[in-house]
XYZ file of C-alpha atoms in Angstrom:
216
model
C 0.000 0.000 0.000
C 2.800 2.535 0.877
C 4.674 1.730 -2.544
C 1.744 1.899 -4.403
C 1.385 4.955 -3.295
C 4.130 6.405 -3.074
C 4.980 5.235 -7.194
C 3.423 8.222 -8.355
C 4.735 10.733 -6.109
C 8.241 9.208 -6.887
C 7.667 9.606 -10.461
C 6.846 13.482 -10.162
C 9.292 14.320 -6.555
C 12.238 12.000 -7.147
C 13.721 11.950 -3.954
C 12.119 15.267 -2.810
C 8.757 13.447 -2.115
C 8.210 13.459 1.544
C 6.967 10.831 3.946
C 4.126 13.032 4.746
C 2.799 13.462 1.427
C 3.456 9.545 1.066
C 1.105 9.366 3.715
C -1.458 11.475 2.706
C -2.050 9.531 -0.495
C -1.648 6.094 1.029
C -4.782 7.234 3.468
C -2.642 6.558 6.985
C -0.369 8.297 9.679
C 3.043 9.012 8.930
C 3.932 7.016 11.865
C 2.428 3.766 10.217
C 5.176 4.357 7.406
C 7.774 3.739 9.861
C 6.238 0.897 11.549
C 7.211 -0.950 8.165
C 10.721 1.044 6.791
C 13.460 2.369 8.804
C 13.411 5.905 6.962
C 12.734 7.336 3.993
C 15.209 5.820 2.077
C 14.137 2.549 2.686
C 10.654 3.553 1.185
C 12.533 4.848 -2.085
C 14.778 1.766 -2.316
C 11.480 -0.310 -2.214
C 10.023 2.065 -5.157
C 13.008 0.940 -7.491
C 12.170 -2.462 -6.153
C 8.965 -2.787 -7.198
C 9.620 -0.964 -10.768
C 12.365 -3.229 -11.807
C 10.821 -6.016 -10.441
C 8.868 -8.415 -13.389
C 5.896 -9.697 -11.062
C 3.444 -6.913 -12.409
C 4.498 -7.400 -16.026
C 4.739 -11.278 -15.912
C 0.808 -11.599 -14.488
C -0.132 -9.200 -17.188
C 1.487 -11.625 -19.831
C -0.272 -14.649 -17.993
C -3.818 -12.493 -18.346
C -3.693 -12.772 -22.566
C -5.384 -14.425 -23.945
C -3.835 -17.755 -26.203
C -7.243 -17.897 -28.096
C -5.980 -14.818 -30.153
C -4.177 -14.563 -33.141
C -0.501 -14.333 -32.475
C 0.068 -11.053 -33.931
C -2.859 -9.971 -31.627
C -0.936 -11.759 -28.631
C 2.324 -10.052 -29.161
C 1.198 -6.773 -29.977
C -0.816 -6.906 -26.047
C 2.902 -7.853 -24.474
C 4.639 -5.026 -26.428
C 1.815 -2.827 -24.868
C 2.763 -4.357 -21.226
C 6.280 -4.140 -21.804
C 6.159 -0.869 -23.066
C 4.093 0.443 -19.994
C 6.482 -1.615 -17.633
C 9.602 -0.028 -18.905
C 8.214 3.161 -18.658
C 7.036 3.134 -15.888
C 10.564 1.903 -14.611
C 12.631 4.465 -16.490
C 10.018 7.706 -14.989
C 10.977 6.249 -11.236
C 14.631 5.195 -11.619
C 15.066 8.639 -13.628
C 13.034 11.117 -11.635
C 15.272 9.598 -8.650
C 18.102 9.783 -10.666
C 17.776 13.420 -11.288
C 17.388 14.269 -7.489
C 20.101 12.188 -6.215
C 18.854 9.581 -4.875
C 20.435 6.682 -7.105
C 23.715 8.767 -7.920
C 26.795 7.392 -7.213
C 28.814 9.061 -4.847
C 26.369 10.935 -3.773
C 27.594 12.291 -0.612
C 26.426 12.232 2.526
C 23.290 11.870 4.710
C 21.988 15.091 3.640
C 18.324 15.144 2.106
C 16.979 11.999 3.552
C 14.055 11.728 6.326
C 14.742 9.712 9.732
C 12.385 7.867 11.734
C 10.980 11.084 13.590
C 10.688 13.009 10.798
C 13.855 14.876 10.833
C 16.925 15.494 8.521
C 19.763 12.845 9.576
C 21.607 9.795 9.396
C 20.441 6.419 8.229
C 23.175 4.052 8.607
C 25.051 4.857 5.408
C 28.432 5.685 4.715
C 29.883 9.269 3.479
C 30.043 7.494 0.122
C 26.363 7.325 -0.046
C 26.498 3.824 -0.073
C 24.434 1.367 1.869
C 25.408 -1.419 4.123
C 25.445 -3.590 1.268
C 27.439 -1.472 -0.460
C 25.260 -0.460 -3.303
C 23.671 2.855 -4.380
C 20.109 1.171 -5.344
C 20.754 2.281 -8.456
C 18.730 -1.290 -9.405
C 19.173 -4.676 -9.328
C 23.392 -6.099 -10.247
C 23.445 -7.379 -13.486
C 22.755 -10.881 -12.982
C 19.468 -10.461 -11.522
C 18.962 -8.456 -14.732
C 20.089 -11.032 -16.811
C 17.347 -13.113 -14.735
C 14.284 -10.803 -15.139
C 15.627 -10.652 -18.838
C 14.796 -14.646 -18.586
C 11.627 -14.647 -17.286
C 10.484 -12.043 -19.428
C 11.831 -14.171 -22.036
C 9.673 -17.225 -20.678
C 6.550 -15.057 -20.353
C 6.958 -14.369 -24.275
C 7.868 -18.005 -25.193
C 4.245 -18.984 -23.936
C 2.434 -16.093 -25.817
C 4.426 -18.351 -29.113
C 3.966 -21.436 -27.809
C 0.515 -22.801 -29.454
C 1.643 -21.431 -32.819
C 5.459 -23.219 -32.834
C 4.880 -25.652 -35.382
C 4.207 -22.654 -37.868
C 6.970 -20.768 -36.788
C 10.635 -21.319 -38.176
C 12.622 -20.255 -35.543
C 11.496 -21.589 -32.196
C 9.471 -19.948 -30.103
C 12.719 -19.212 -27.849
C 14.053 -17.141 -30.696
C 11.530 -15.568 -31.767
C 10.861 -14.222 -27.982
C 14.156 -12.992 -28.029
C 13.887 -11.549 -31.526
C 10.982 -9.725 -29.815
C 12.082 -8.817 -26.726
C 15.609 -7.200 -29.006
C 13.362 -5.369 -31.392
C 10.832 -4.123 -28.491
C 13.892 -2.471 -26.248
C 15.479 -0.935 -29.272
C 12.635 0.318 -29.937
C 11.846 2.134 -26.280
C 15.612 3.842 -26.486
C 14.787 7.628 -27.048
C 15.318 8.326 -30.908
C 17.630 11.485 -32.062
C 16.698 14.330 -33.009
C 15.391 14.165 -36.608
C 15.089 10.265 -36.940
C 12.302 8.337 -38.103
C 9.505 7.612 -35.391
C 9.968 4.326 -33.494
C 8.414 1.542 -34.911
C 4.281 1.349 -33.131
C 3.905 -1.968 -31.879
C 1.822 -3.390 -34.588
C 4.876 -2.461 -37.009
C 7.061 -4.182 -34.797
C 5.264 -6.925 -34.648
C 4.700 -7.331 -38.711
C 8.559 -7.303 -39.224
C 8.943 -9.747 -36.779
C 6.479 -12.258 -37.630
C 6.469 -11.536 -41.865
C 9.790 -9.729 -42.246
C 10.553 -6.413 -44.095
C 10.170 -7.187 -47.855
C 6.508 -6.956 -49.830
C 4.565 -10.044 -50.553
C 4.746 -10.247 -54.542
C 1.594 -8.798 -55.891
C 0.573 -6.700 -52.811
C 1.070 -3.564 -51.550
C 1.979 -4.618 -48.320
């Protein structure tokens, strides 16, 4: 409940969001905050948590439908992908941008204790925390993991229509997954528009080239 709501106000505050206003649009005391994290900081760690986390996404993938059309099925995860990363670059960047997740950031300076007060929180000058991290996110194998299941989630979406495929599904799902995060990277100034998802999804599935006779 308090990272839920405490996502938006992350999204808009970075790191400036205070437990107060967390409280206000979670509905309960400040003081109930702290009956679950040790300070602020704790709440904001939990916010990255939850956005690079793959639980949301994954049940969304479980929710479509394998009665569609494969096109139809892909397109929907390109949609939940789309919103997940998102969603996950607005957090990680608005914190980002206000210091949170910078490295090196120094000192205790900006960050809420128990009582409500400026102070320490049991981190180093370095800004680091007892683990040694900045929460900038989770270390690269437990990317590598979430890139996995992500991976899994698409190879069921392919699954009932393998036999007319020519690539298994596991390639194709990371054929899509490749084309789908190229795709989200912000495009230069000037360049074409990003491909929509049901373009995407066309080269993938038929390719680049025109069927003879059609316009397509």
């Amino acid at each position: 409940m308090v990272v839920a709501a405490a996502l938006p106000l992350v999204a808009e505050y970075g790191a400036a969001v205070t437990t107060s206003q967390i409280a206000r649009a979670a509905g309960i005391g400040e003081a109930t905050i702290f009956r679950a994290f040790k300070d602020k900081d704790e709440v904001l760690d939990a916010c990255v948590a939850e956005v690079v986390g793959t639980d949301h996404v994954l049940r969304e993938l479980a929710t479509i439908s394998l009665d569609e059309p494969l096109d139809v099925r892909l397109t929907e995860a390109a949609e939940a992908l789309r919103a997940h990363m998102e969603r996950m670059g607005t957090v990680v960047g608005a914190l980002h941008a206000s210091g949170h997740l910078r490295p090196g950031r120094g000192g205790p300076d900006g960050r809420e204790g128990r009582d409500g007060r400026e102070g320490r929180d049991g981190r180093d000058g370095r800004g680091e925390g007892r683990d040694g991290q900045h929460g900038a996110g989770p270390p690269p194998d437990a990317r590598a993991q979430s890139f996995l299941a992500l991976g899994d989630g698409v190879v069921e979406l392919i699954e009932p229509d393998r036999d007319a495929c020519r690539l298994s599904p596991e390639k194709v799902a990371t054929a899509f997954l490749g084309l789908l995060f190229t795709r989200l990277h912000t495009p230069a100034p000037g360049a074409e528009a990003p491909l929509s998802p049901e373009e995407l999804i066309a080269v993938l599935l038929h390719g680049s080239l025109k069927h003879p006779g059609s316009d397509r």
